[in-house]
Amino acid sequence: MRINLCYLFVFMYGLTYSQSETTPKDSIPTKKESKLEINVDLASRYIWRGQSWGGNYFVVQPTINYSVTDKLVFGFWATSNFKNDYFYPDGENSTKGYQEINFNINYQVNSFLTLQLWDYYWPSVEKVDGVDNGFFNYGKNGVKTVDAMLVFDFSEYEIPINATLSTFIAGNDFKYDSNGENPKQNYTTYFEAGYTLEEIYKKITLDFLAGAVLNNKAEYYSSGDYDKVSLVNVSLKATREFKLSEKLTMPLSLNYIHNAATKNTEFFGKNFLVAGLTFHYQ
C-alpha cells in the first residue's frame, strides 16, 4: 500500500488556505482561526522511542490535525522512506523499506492532561510470508496496534515538564509461552518524561527526555530488553524556529538519541543523530 504524498500535501494545503478566510455579506474579508493544522517533516531517518524503523534513510512525515472543538482533535500522521525492498539486515530486526499510517483522536481533559488514542498501521512494502497487511486485522499476524496515552503538559503553569504514559490495548502485541504458543495480549507499557528549556541561546530551544518500556515481553520494542524495565529512549533535541509568514513557520532540529537497553552490544548502547526540518502551517 503506497501513498502519493505530494498530491496529499497539495490538496490539504489548498483546503486549508480556502478555509482561512471568509467573506461575509458586507463583502469585507475577515480572518478566522483555521481548524486545520498541517506539518510536513523532513528527517534524516525515523526513530520512534529509541527504535530505528527503516534504517538510515531520509523520510517524509506529514501530519494533519483537525479541531472539531477546542478540546477534540482528529489527527493523521504518516511516514515513508520511499524504499521498495524489504529485508532484515544481519543482526538487526529492522526493515529497509518502511511505511506507516496512523490515525489518532485527542481530547483535552484540562489545561495539563490530554487523552490520546492512536491506531498504528505499518504494512510491509512488499508481500511477506506470514504477514497480513489487512487494515482491519488486529490479530497476531497483522500489522496494527492501538495505543492509549495519557499526555501531561504543565507549560500552562510555567513549569517546563511533560510526560507520556502509553499502553497498547489492542492489536499485534502478544506474548507467548516457552513453546511459542498460547498468545496473550501483553499490554506493553511505555513511560517518558521531558524537560524543556526555551530559547536559551539565539532562540534555540532544548528538549530533554527519558523513556522506558515497563513490560516488553511481547518484544514489540525490538531494541529493548524483553525481561525487565528497559531504558530505550534518552534524547536531547535542539530546535530553532524560523517564521516564514504569518501562518507558516519552519523549525530546524538536531536530535541525539540514546538507547540504553542492556541487550544492545554496541559501545555505550545504540546511538542515533537525527536532523530534521518542518514546515508548519496553521
C-alpha atoms as a PDB file:
ATOM      1  CA  MET A   1       0.000   0.000   0.000  1.00  0.00           C
ATOM      2  CA  ARG A   2       1.574   3.330  -1.034  1.00  0.00           C
ATOM      3  CA  ILE A   3       0.592   6.956  -0.616  1.00  0.00           C
ATOM      4  CA  ASN A   4       1.310   9.712  -3.129  1.00  0.00           C
ATOM      5  CA  LEU A   5       2.440  12.200  -0.506  1.00  0.00           C
ATOM      6  CA  CYS A   6       2.944  15.082  -2.937  1.00  0.00           C
ATOM      7  CA  TYR A   7      -0.694  15.030  -4.057  1.00  0.00           C
ATOM      8  CA  LEU A   8      -1.803  14.804  -0.428  1.00  0.00           C
ATOM      9  CA  PHE A   9       0.249  17.879   0.564  1.00  0.00           C
ATOM     10  CA  VAL A  10      -1.025  19.975  -2.323  1.00  0.00           C
ATOM     11  CA  PHE A  11      -4.639  19.006  -1.710  1.00  0.00           C
ATOM     12  CA  MET A  12      -4.561  19.648   2.022  1.00  0.00           C
ATOM     13  CA  TYR A  13      -2.680  22.943   1.617  1.00  0.00           C
ATOM     14  CA  GLY A  14      -5.338  24.160  -0.796  1.00  0.00           C
ATOM     15  CA  LEU A  15      -8.103  23.010   1.530  1.00  0.00           C
ATOM     16  CA  THR A  16      -6.532  24.809   4.471  1.00  0.00           C
ATOM     17  CA  TYR A  17      -5.999  28.034   2.544  1.00  0.00           C
ATOM     18  CA  SER A  18      -9.588  28.031   1.306  1.00  0.00           C
ATOM     19  CA  GLN A  19     -10.848  27.847   4.899  1.00  0.00           C
ATOM     20  CA  SER A  20      -8.574  30.556   6.308  1.00  0.00           C
ATOM     21  CA  GLU A  21     -10.734  33.438   5.019  1.00  0.00           C
ATOM     22  CA  THR A  22     -14.453  34.026   4.784  1.00  0.00           C
ATOM     23  CA  THR A  23     -16.409  36.794   3.059  1.00  0.00           C
ATOM     24  CA  PRO A  24     -19.493  37.977   4.973  1.00  0.00           C
ATOM     25  CA  LYS A  25     -22.459  39.731   3.445  1.00  0.00           C
ATOM     26  CA  ASP A  26     -20.795  43.156   3.504  1.00  0.00           C
ATOM     27  CA  SER A  27     -18.030  41.727   1.226  1.00  0.00           C
ATOM     28  CA  ILE A  28     -15.256  42.727   3.620  1.00  0.00           C
ATOM     29  CA  PRO A  29     -12.823  39.773   4.042  1.00  0.00           C
ATOM     30  CA  THR A  30     -12.281  38.757   7.663  1.00  0.00           C
ATOM     31  CA  LYS A  31      -9.869  36.250   9.121  1.00  0.00           C
ATOM     32  CA  LYS A  32     -10.928  33.321  11.248  1.00  0.00           C
ATOM     33  CA  GLU A  33      -8.857  30.748  13.038  1.00  0.00           C
ATOM     34  CA  SER A  34      -8.298  27.693  10.873  1.00  0.00           C
ATOM     35  CA  LYS A  35      -9.444  24.354  12.219  1.00  0.00           C
ATOM     36  CA  LEU A  36      -6.715  22.616  10.228  1.00  0.00           C
ATOM     37  CA  GLU A  37      -3.087  22.297  11.230  1.00  0.00           C
ATOM     38  CA  ILE A  38      -0.571  20.841   8.785  1.00  0.00           C
ATOM     39  CA  ASN A  39       3.041  19.790   9.332  1.00  0.00           C
ATOM     40  CA  VAL A  40       5.428  18.301   6.813  1.00  0.00           C
ATOM     41  CA  ASP A  41       8.523  16.865   8.498  1.00  0.00           C
ATOM     42  CA  LEU A  42      11.669  16.024   6.563  1.00  0.00           C
ATOM     43  CA  ALA A  43      14.121  13.950   8.617  1.00  0.00           C
ATOM     44  CA  SER A  44      17.384  12.119   8.044  1.00  0.00           C
ATOM     45  CA  ARG A  45      15.860   8.903   9.445  1.00  0.00           C
ATOM     46  CA  TYR A  46      12.899   7.618  11.500  1.00  0.00           C
ATOM     47  CA  ILE A  47      13.496   6.854  15.179  1.00  0.00           C
ATOM     48  CA  TRP A  48      10.472   6.012  17.346  1.00  0.00           C
ATOM     49  CA  ARG A  49      11.025   5.706  21.104  1.00  0.00           C
ATOM     50  CA  GLY A  50      14.607   4.599  20.595  1.00  0.00           C
ATOM     51  CA  GLN A  51      13.726   2.146  17.788  1.00  0.00           C
ATOM     52  CA  SER A  52      15.113   2.562  14.266  1.00  0.00           C
ATOM     53  CA  TRP A  53      12.481   1.788  11.632  1.00  0.00           C
ATOM     54  CA  GLY A  54      13.590   1.600   8.014  1.00  0.00           C
ATOM     55  CA  GLY A  55      17.313   2.026   8.517  1.00  0.00           C
ATOM     56  CA  ASN A  56      19.365   5.145   7.921  1.00  0.00           C
ATOM     57  CA  TYR A  57      17.249   6.634   5.124  1.00  0.00           C
ATOM     58  CA  PHE A  58      15.652  10.024   4.561  1.00  0.00           C
ATOM     59  CA  VAL A  59      11.929  10.147   5.454  1.00  0.00           C
ATOM     60  CA  VAL A  60       8.945  12.403   4.780  1.00  0.00           C
ATOM     61  CA  GLN A  61       6.318  12.623   7.524  1.00  0.00           C
ATOM     62  CA  PRO A  62       3.082  14.579   7.012  1.00  0.00           C
ATOM     63  CA  THR A  63       0.782  15.472   9.897  1.00  0.00           C
ATOM     64  CA  ILE A  64      -2.802  16.722   9.593  1.00  0.00           C
ATOM     65  CA  ASN A  65      -4.849  17.762  12.635  1.00  0.00           C
ATOM     66  CA  TYR A  66      -8.473  18.901  12.513  1.00  0.00           C
ATOM     67  CA  SER A  67     -10.025  20.609  15.543  1.00  0.00           C
ATOM     68  CA  VAL A  68     -13.656  19.566  15.921  1.00  0.00           C
ATOM     69  CA  THR A  69     -13.918  21.667  19.101  1.00  0.00           C
ATOM     70  CA  ASP A  70     -11.427  23.451  21.336  1.00  0.00           C
ATOM     71  CA  LYS A  71     -10.892  20.165  23.157  1.00  0.00           C
ATOM     72  CA  LEU A  72     -11.417  17.463  20.495  1.00  0.00           C
ATOM     73  CA  VAL A  73      -8.924  16.950  17.659  1.00  0.00           C
ATOM     74  CA  PHE A  74      -8.717  14.264  14.977  1.00  0.00           C
ATOM     75  CA  GLY A  75      -5.281  13.591  13.546  1.00  0.00           C
ATOM     76  CA  PHE A  76      -3.408  11.803  10.781  1.00  0.00           C
ATOM     77  CA  TRP A  77       0.320  11.011  10.611  1.00  0.00           C
ATOM     78  CA  ALA A  78       2.392   9.052   8.112  1.00  0.00           C
ATOM     79  CA  THR A  79       5.985   8.248   7.286  1.00  0.00           C
ATOM     80  CA  SER A  80       7.801   6.745   4.311  1.00  0.00           C
ATOM     81  CA  ASN A  81      11.417   6.347   3.251  1.00  0.00           C
ATOM     82  CA  PHE A  82      10.327   5.511  -0.329  1.00  0.00           C
ATOM     83  CA  LYS A  83      12.268   2.232  -0.398  1.00  0.00           C
ATOM     84  CA  ASN A  84      10.513  -0.696  -2.051  1.00  0.00           C
ATOM     85  CA  ASP A  85      12.734  -3.581  -0.969  1.00  0.00           C
ATOM     86  CA  TYR A  86      12.230  -5.376   2.336  1.00  0.00           C
ATOM     87  CA  PHE A  87      14.868  -7.323   4.208  1.00  0.00           C
ATOM     88  CA  TYR A  88      16.326  -7.897   7.671  1.00  0.00           C
ATOM     89  CA  PRO A  89      19.954  -6.719   7.894  1.00  0.00           C
ATOM     90  CA  ASP A  90      22.346  -9.046   9.725  1.00  0.00           C
ATOM     91  CA  GLY A  91      21.983  -8.735  13.469  1.00  0.00           C
ATOM     92  CA  GLU A  92      19.160  -6.174  13.340  1.00  0.00           C
ATOM     93  CA  ASN A  93      15.413  -6.571  13.432  1.00  0.00           C
ATOM     94  CA  SER A  94      14.575  -3.691  11.128  1.00  0.00           C
ATOM     95  CA  THR A  95      13.490  -3.149   7.565  1.00  0.00           C
ATOM     96  CA  LYS A  96      14.961  -1.137   4.731  1.00  0.00           C
ATOM     97  CA  GLY A  97      11.680  -0.215   3.067  1.00  0.00           C
ATOM     98  CA  TYR A  98       9.303   1.183   5.690  1.00  0.00           C
ATOM     99  CA  GLN A  99       5.949   2.957   5.729  1.00  0.00           C
ATOM    100  CA  GLU A 100       3.451   3.763   8.466  1.00  0.00           C
ATOM    101  CA  ILE A 101      -0.014   5.333   8.539  1.00  0.00           C
ATOM    102  CA  ASN A 102      -1.550   6.413  11.833  1.00  0.00           C
ATOM    103  CA  PHE A 103      -4.869   7.927  12.868  1.00  0.00           C
ATOM    104  CA  ASN A 104      -5.456   9.478  16.267  1.00  0.00           C
ATOM    105  CA  ILE A 105      -8.088  11.113  18.487  1.00  0.00           C
ATOM    106  CA  ASN A 106      -7.093  13.706  21.101  1.00  0.00           C
ATOM    107  CA  TYR A 107      -9.283  15.004  23.889  1.00  0.00           C
ATOM    108  CA  GLN A 108      -8.037  17.725  26.212  1.00  0.00           C
ATOM    109  CA  VAL A 109      -9.360  16.967  29.684  1.00  0.00           C
ATOM    110  CA  ASN A 110      -7.951  20.105  31.284  1.00  0.00           C
ATOM    111  CA  SER A 111      -5.042  22.534  30.942  1.00  0.00           C
ATOM    112  CA  PHE A 112      -2.401  19.851  31.618  1.00  0.00           C
ATOM    113  CA  LEU A 113      -3.911  16.488  30.606  1.00  0.00           C
ATOM    114  CA  THR A 114      -4.811  15.153  27.158  1.00  0.00           C
ATOM    115  CA  LEU A 115      -6.192  11.700  26.361  1.00  0.00           C
ATOM    116  CA  GLN A 116      -4.965  10.244  23.080  1.00  0.00           C
ATOM    117  CA  LEU A 117      -5.906   7.106  21.143  1.00  0.00           C
ATOM    118  CA  TRP A 118      -3.618   6.105  18.268  1.00  0.00           C
ATOM    119  CA  ASP A 119      -4.201   3.470  15.615  1.00  0.00           C
ATOM    120  CA  TYR A 120      -0.832   2.361  14.192  1.00  0.00           C
ATOM    121  CA  TYR A 121      -0.705   0.724  10.750  1.00  0.00           C
ATOM    122  CA  TRP A 122       2.714  -0.389   9.471  1.00  0.00           C
ATOM    123  CA  PRO A 123       2.228  -2.530   6.333  1.00  0.00           C
ATOM    124  CA  SER A 124       5.234  -4.183   4.743  1.00  0.00           C
ATOM    125  CA  VAL A 125       6.319  -2.610   1.457  1.00  0.00           C
ATOM    126  CA  GLU A 126       6.065  -5.972  -0.271  1.00  0.00           C
ATOM    127  CA  LYS A 127       4.370  -9.304   0.433  1.00  0.00           C
ATOM    128  CA  VAL A 128       5.956 -11.224   3.309  1.00  0.00           C
ATOM    129  CA  ASP A 129       5.062 -14.811   4.238  1.00  0.00           C
ATOM    130  CA  GLY A 130       3.032 -14.959   7.437  1.00  0.00           C
ATOM    131  CA  VAL A 131       2.225 -11.233   7.459  1.00  0.00           C
ATOM    132  CA  ASP A 132      -1.273  -9.953   6.690  1.00  0.00           C
ATOM    133  CA  ASN A 133      -1.308  -6.273   5.688  1.00  0.00           C
ATOM    134  CA  GLY A 134      -5.088  -6.020   6.086  1.00  0.00           C
ATOM    135  CA  PHE A 135      -6.085  -2.670   7.590  1.00  0.00           C
ATOM    136  CA  PHE A 136      -8.648  -4.231   9.948  1.00  0.00           C
ATOM    137  CA  ASN A 137      -6.537  -7.182  11.075  1.00  0.00           C
ATOM    138  CA  TYR A 138      -5.559  -6.663  14.713  1.00  0.00           C
ATOM    139  CA  GLY A 139      -4.523 -10.304  15.166  1.00  0.00           C
ATOM    140  CA  LYS A 140      -1.150 -11.970  15.733  1.00  0.00           C
ATOM    141  CA  ASN A 141      -0.269 -11.955  12.003  1.00  0.00           C
ATOM    142  CA  GLY A 142      -1.442  -8.371  11.469  1.00  0.00           C
ATOM    143  CA  VAL A 143       0.349  -5.016  11.327  1.00  0.00           C
ATOM    144  CA  LYS A 144      -1.982  -2.973  13.522  1.00  0.00           C
ATOM    145  CA  THR A 145      -1.653  -1.754  17.114  1.00  0.00           C
ATOM    146  CA  VAL A 146      -3.856   0.530  19.218  1.00  0.00           C
ATOM    147  CA  ASP A 147      -2.078   2.802  21.693  1.00  0.00           C
ATOM    148  CA  ALA A 148      -3.904   4.576  24.552  1.00  0.00           C
ATOM    149  CA  MET A 149      -1.984   7.509  26.040  1.00  0.00           C
ATOM    150  CA  LEU A 150      -2.131   9.978  28.878  1.00  0.00           C
ATOM    151  CA  VAL A 151      -0.179  13.096  27.904  1.00  0.00           C
ATOM    152  CA  PHE A 152       0.746  15.602  30.612  1.00  0.00           C
ATOM    153  CA  ASP A 153       1.964  19.113  29.774  1.00  0.00           C
ATOM    154  CA  PHE A 154       2.447  21.686  32.538  1.00  0.00           C
ATOM    155  CA  SER A 155       3.659  24.566  30.350  1.00  0.00           C
ATOM    156  CA  GLU A 156       0.447  26.498  31.049  1.00  0.00           C
ATOM    157  CA  TYR A 157       1.650  26.750  34.652  1.00  0.00           C
ATOM    158  CA  GLU A 158       5.112  27.897  33.505  1.00  0.00           C
ATOM    159  CA  ILE A 159       6.507  24.508  34.531  1.00  0.00           C
ATOM    160  CA  PRO A 160       8.562  23.147  31.588  1.00  0.00           C
ATOM    161  CA  ILE A 161       7.775  19.493  32.305  1.00  0.00           C
ATOM    162  CA  ASN A 162       5.818  16.990  30.217  1.00  0.00           C
ATOM    163  CA  ALA A 163       5.172  13.266  30.458  1.00  0.00           C
ATOM    164  CA  THR A 164       3.508  10.460  28.478  1.00  0.00           C
ATOM    165  CA  LEU A 165       2.128   7.132  29.662  1.00  0.00           C
ATOM    166  CA  SER A 166       1.407   4.756  26.772  1.00  0.00           C
ATOM    167  CA  THR A 167      -0.225   1.298  26.806  1.00  0.00           C
ATOM    168  CA  PHE A 168      -1.092  -0.917  23.840  1.00  0.00           C
ATOM    169  CA  ILE A 169      -4.689  -2.001  24.354  1.00  0.00           C
ATOM    170  CA  ALA A 170      -5.280  -3.953  21.122  1.00  0.00           C
ATOM    171  CA  GLY A 171      -3.529  -5.273  18.041  1.00  0.00           C
ATOM    172  CA  ASN A 172      -0.379  -7.267  17.438  1.00  0.00           C
ATOM    173  CA  ASP A 173       1.144  -7.031  20.911  1.00  0.00           C
ATOM    174  CA  PHE A 174       1.129 -10.654  22.065  1.00  0.00           C
ATOM    175  CA  LYS A 175       3.336 -12.609  24.458  1.00  0.00           C
ATOM    176  CA  TYR A 176       3.761 -16.379  24.130  1.00  0.00           C
ATOM    177  CA  ASP A 177       4.626 -19.239  26.444  1.00  0.00           C
ATOM    178  CA  SER A 178       8.000 -21.035  26.387  1.00  0.00           C
ATOM    179  CA  ASN A 179       6.830 -23.170  23.459  1.00  0.00           C
ATOM    180  CA  GLY A 180       5.889 -20.151  21.390  1.00  0.00           C
ATOM    181  CA  GLU A 181       2.181 -20.890  21.789  1.00  0.00           C
ATOM    182  CA  ASN A 182      -0.909 -19.519  23.596  1.00  0.00           C
ATOM    183  CA  PRO A 183      -0.672 -15.846  22.576  1.00  0.00           C
ATOM    184  CA  LYS A 184      -1.973 -13.360  25.138  1.00  0.00           C
ATOM    185  CA  GLN A 185      -2.305  -9.598  24.932  1.00  0.00           C
ATOM    186  CA  ASN A 186       0.720  -8.118  26.700  1.00  0.00           C
ATOM    187  CA  TYR A 187      -0.481  -4.512  27.182  1.00  0.00           C
ATOM    188  CA  THR A 188       3.058  -3.256  26.633  1.00  0.00           C
ATOM    189  CA  THR A 189       3.506  -0.013  28.566  1.00  0.00           C
ATOM    190  CA  TYR A 190       5.954   2.819  27.979  1.00  0.00           C
ATOM    191  CA  PHE A 191       6.589   5.937  30.072  1.00  0.00           C
ATOM    192  CA  GLU A 192       8.616   9.022  29.281  1.00  0.00           C
ATOM    193  CA  ALA A 193       9.223  12.376  30.967  1.00  0.00           C
ATOM    194  CA  GLY A 194      10.620  15.505  29.389  1.00  0.00           C
ATOM    195  CA  TYR A 195      12.013  18.921  30.326  1.00  0.00           C
ATOM    196  CA  THR A 196      12.112  21.968  28.047  1.00  0.00           C
ATOM    197  CA  LEU A 197      14.473  24.950  28.094  1.00  0.00           C
ATOM    198  CA  GLU A 198      13.027  27.611  25.796  1.00  0.00           C
ATOM    199  CA  GLU A 199      15.184  29.949  23.703  1.00  0.00           C
ATOM    200  CA  ILE A 200      18.303  29.536  25.797  1.00  0.00           C
ATOM    201  CA  TYR A 201      20.623  30.891  23.078  1.00  0.00           C
ATOM    202  CA  LYS A 202      19.695  32.742  19.882  1.00  0.00           C
ATOM    203  CA  LYS A 203      16.141  31.389  20.105  1.00  0.00           C
ATOM    204  CA  ILE A 204      17.309  27.776  20.331  1.00  0.00           C
ATOM    205  CA  THR A 205      15.061  25.521  22.440  1.00  0.00           C
ATOM    206  CA  LEU A 206      16.396  22.390  24.147  1.00  0.00           C
ATOM    207  CA  ASP A 207      14.179  19.386  24.911  1.00  0.00           C
ATOM    208  CA  PHE A 208      15.442  16.591  27.121  1.00  0.00           C
ATOM    209  CA  LEU A 209      13.503  13.375  27.690  1.00  0.00           C
ATOM    210  CA  ALA A 210      13.967   9.893  29.060  1.00  0.00           C
ATOM    211  CA  GLY A 211      11.647   6.995  28.233  1.00  0.00           C
ATOM    212  CA  ALA A 212      11.463   3.377  29.387  1.00  0.00           C
ATOM    213  CA  VAL A 213       9.469   0.266  28.474  1.00  0.00           C
ATOM    214  CA  LEU A 214       7.968  -1.176  31.642  1.00  0.00           C
ATOM    215  CA  ASN A 215       6.925  -4.598  30.298  1.00  0.00           C
ATOM    216  CA  ASN A 216       8.301  -5.770  26.965  1.00  0.00           C
ATOM    217  CA  LYS A 217       7.515  -9.498  26.989  1.00  0.00           C
ATOM    218  CA  ALA A 218       5.746  -9.167  23.625  1.00  0.00           C
ATOM    219  CA  GLU A 219       9.079  -7.890  22.221  1.00  0.00           C
ATOM    220  CA  TYR A 220       7.316  -5.034  20.459  1.00  0.00           C
ATOM    221  CA  TYR A 221      10.288  -2.801  21.292  1.00  0.00           C
ATOM    222  CA  SER A 222      12.764  -4.910  19.354  1.00  0.00           C
ATOM    223  CA  SER A 223      15.740  -2.833  20.520  1.00  0.00           C
ATOM    224  CA  GLY A 224      14.746  -3.083  24.186  1.00  0.00           C
ATOM    225  CA  ASP A 225      15.240  -5.650  26.921  1.00  0.00           C
ATOM    226  CA  TYR A 226      12.474  -8.253  26.987  1.00  0.00           C
ATOM    227  CA  ASP A 227      12.561  -9.411  30.605  1.00  0.00           C
ATOM    228  CA  LYS A 228      12.976  -6.190  32.624  1.00  0.00           C
ATOM    229  CA  VAL A 229      12.361  -2.452  32.603  1.00  0.00           C
ATOM    230  CA  SER A 230      14.313  -1.092  29.661  1.00  0.00           C
ATOM    231  CA  LEU A 231      15.608   2.476  29.206  1.00  0.00           C
ATOM    232  CA  VAL A 232      15.245   2.730  25.432  1.00  0.00           C
ATOM    233  CA  ASN A 233      14.912   6.444  24.750  1.00  0.00           C
ATOM    234  CA  VAL A 234      17.156   9.166  26.155  1.00  0.00           C
ATOM    235  CA  SER A 235      17.329  12.192  23.912  1.00  0.00           C
ATOM    236  CA  LEU A 236      18.493  15.790  23.709  1.00  0.00           C
ATOM    237  CA  LYS A 237      16.916  17.855  20.929  1.00  0.00           C
ATOM    238  CA  ALA A 238      17.857  21.378  19.839  1.00  0.00           C
ATOM    239  CA  THR A 239      15.305  23.353  17.802  1.00  0.00           C
ATOM    240  CA  ARG A 240      15.432  26.758  16.134  1.00  0.00           C
ATOM    241  CA  GLU A 241      12.205  28.083  14.615  1.00  0.00           C
ATOM    242  CA  PHE A 242      12.082  30.493  11.681  1.00  0.00           C
ATOM    243  CA  LYS A 243       8.916  32.407  10.805  1.00  0.00           C
ATOM    244  CA  LEU A 244       8.339  32.451   7.052  1.00  0.00           C
ATOM    245  CA  SER A 245       4.940  34.171   7.080  1.00  0.00           C
ATOM    246  CA  GLU A 246       2.024  34.913   9.383  1.00  0.00           C
ATOM    247  CA  LYS A 247       0.868  31.281   9.304  1.00  0.00           C
ATOM    248  CA  LEU A 248       3.948  29.389   8.104  1.00  0.00           C
ATOM    249  CA  THR A 249       6.934  28.540  10.311  1.00  0.00           C
ATOM    250  CA  MET A 250       9.969  26.356   9.701  1.00  0.00           C
ATOM    251  CA  PRO A 251      11.592  24.721  12.744  1.00  0.00           C
ATOM    252  CA  LEU A 252      15.029  23.166  12.249  1.00  0.00           C
ATOM    253  CA  SER A 253      16.134  20.485  14.708  1.00  0.00           C
ATOM    254  CA  LEU A 254      19.019  18.222  15.626  1.00  0.00           C
ATOM    255  CA  ASN A 255      18.238  15.293  17.920  1.00  0.00           C
ATOM    256  CA  TYR A 256      20.683  12.987  19.690  1.00  0.00           C
ATOM    257  CA  ILE A 257      19.008   9.734  20.818  1.00  0.00           C
ATOM    258  CA  HIS A 258      20.497   7.040  23.032  1.00  0.00           C
ATOM    259  CA  ASN A 259      19.013   3.573  23.593  1.00  0.00           C
ATOM    260  CA  ALA A 260      20.468   2.235  26.850  1.00  0.00           C
ATOM    261  CA  ALA A 261      18.887  -1.240  26.792  1.00  0.00           C
ATOM    262  CA  THR A 262      21.426  -3.755  28.095  1.00  0.00           C
ATOM    263  CA  LYS A 263      20.734  -6.156  25.201  1.00  0.00           C
ATOM    264  CA  ASN A 264      22.449  -3.724  22.837  1.00  0.00           C
ATOM    265  CA  THR A 265      26.075  -4.741  22.395  1.00  0.00           C
ATOM    266  CA  GLU A 266      27.287  -1.568  20.699  1.00  0.00           C
ATOM    267  CA  PHE A 267      29.617   0.667  22.721  1.00  0.00           C
ATOM    268  CA  PHE A 268      27.502   2.774  25.107  1.00  0.00           C
ATOM    269  CA  GLY A 269      24.277   1.279  23.743  1.00  0.00           C
ATOM    270  CA  LYS A 270      22.693   2.362  20.482  1.00  0.00           C
ATOM    271  CA  ASN A 271      23.127   5.980  19.425  1.00  0.00           C
ATOM    272  CA  PHE A 272      21.416   7.999  16.717  1.00  0.00           C
ATOM    273  CA  LEU A 273      21.692  11.526  15.374  1.00  0.00           C
ATOM    274  CA  VAL A 274      18.642  12.809  13.505  1.00  0.00           C
ATOM    275  CA  ALA A 275      18.459  16.097  11.605  1.00  0.00           C
ATOM    276  CA  GLY A 276      15.002  17.454  10.815  1.00  0.00           C
ATOM    277  CA  LEU A 277      13.208  20.284   9.084  1.00  0.00           C
ATOM    278  CA  THR A 278       9.491  21.014   9.460  1.00  0.00           C
ATOM    279  CA  PHE A 279       7.050  23.171   7.547  1.00  0.00           C
ATOM    280  CA  HIS A 280       4.271  24.108   9.957  1.00  0.00           C
ATOM    281  CA  TYR A 281       1.086  25.774   8.666  1.00  0.00           C
ATOM    282  CA  GLN A 282      -1.831  26.875  10.810  1.00  0.00           C
END
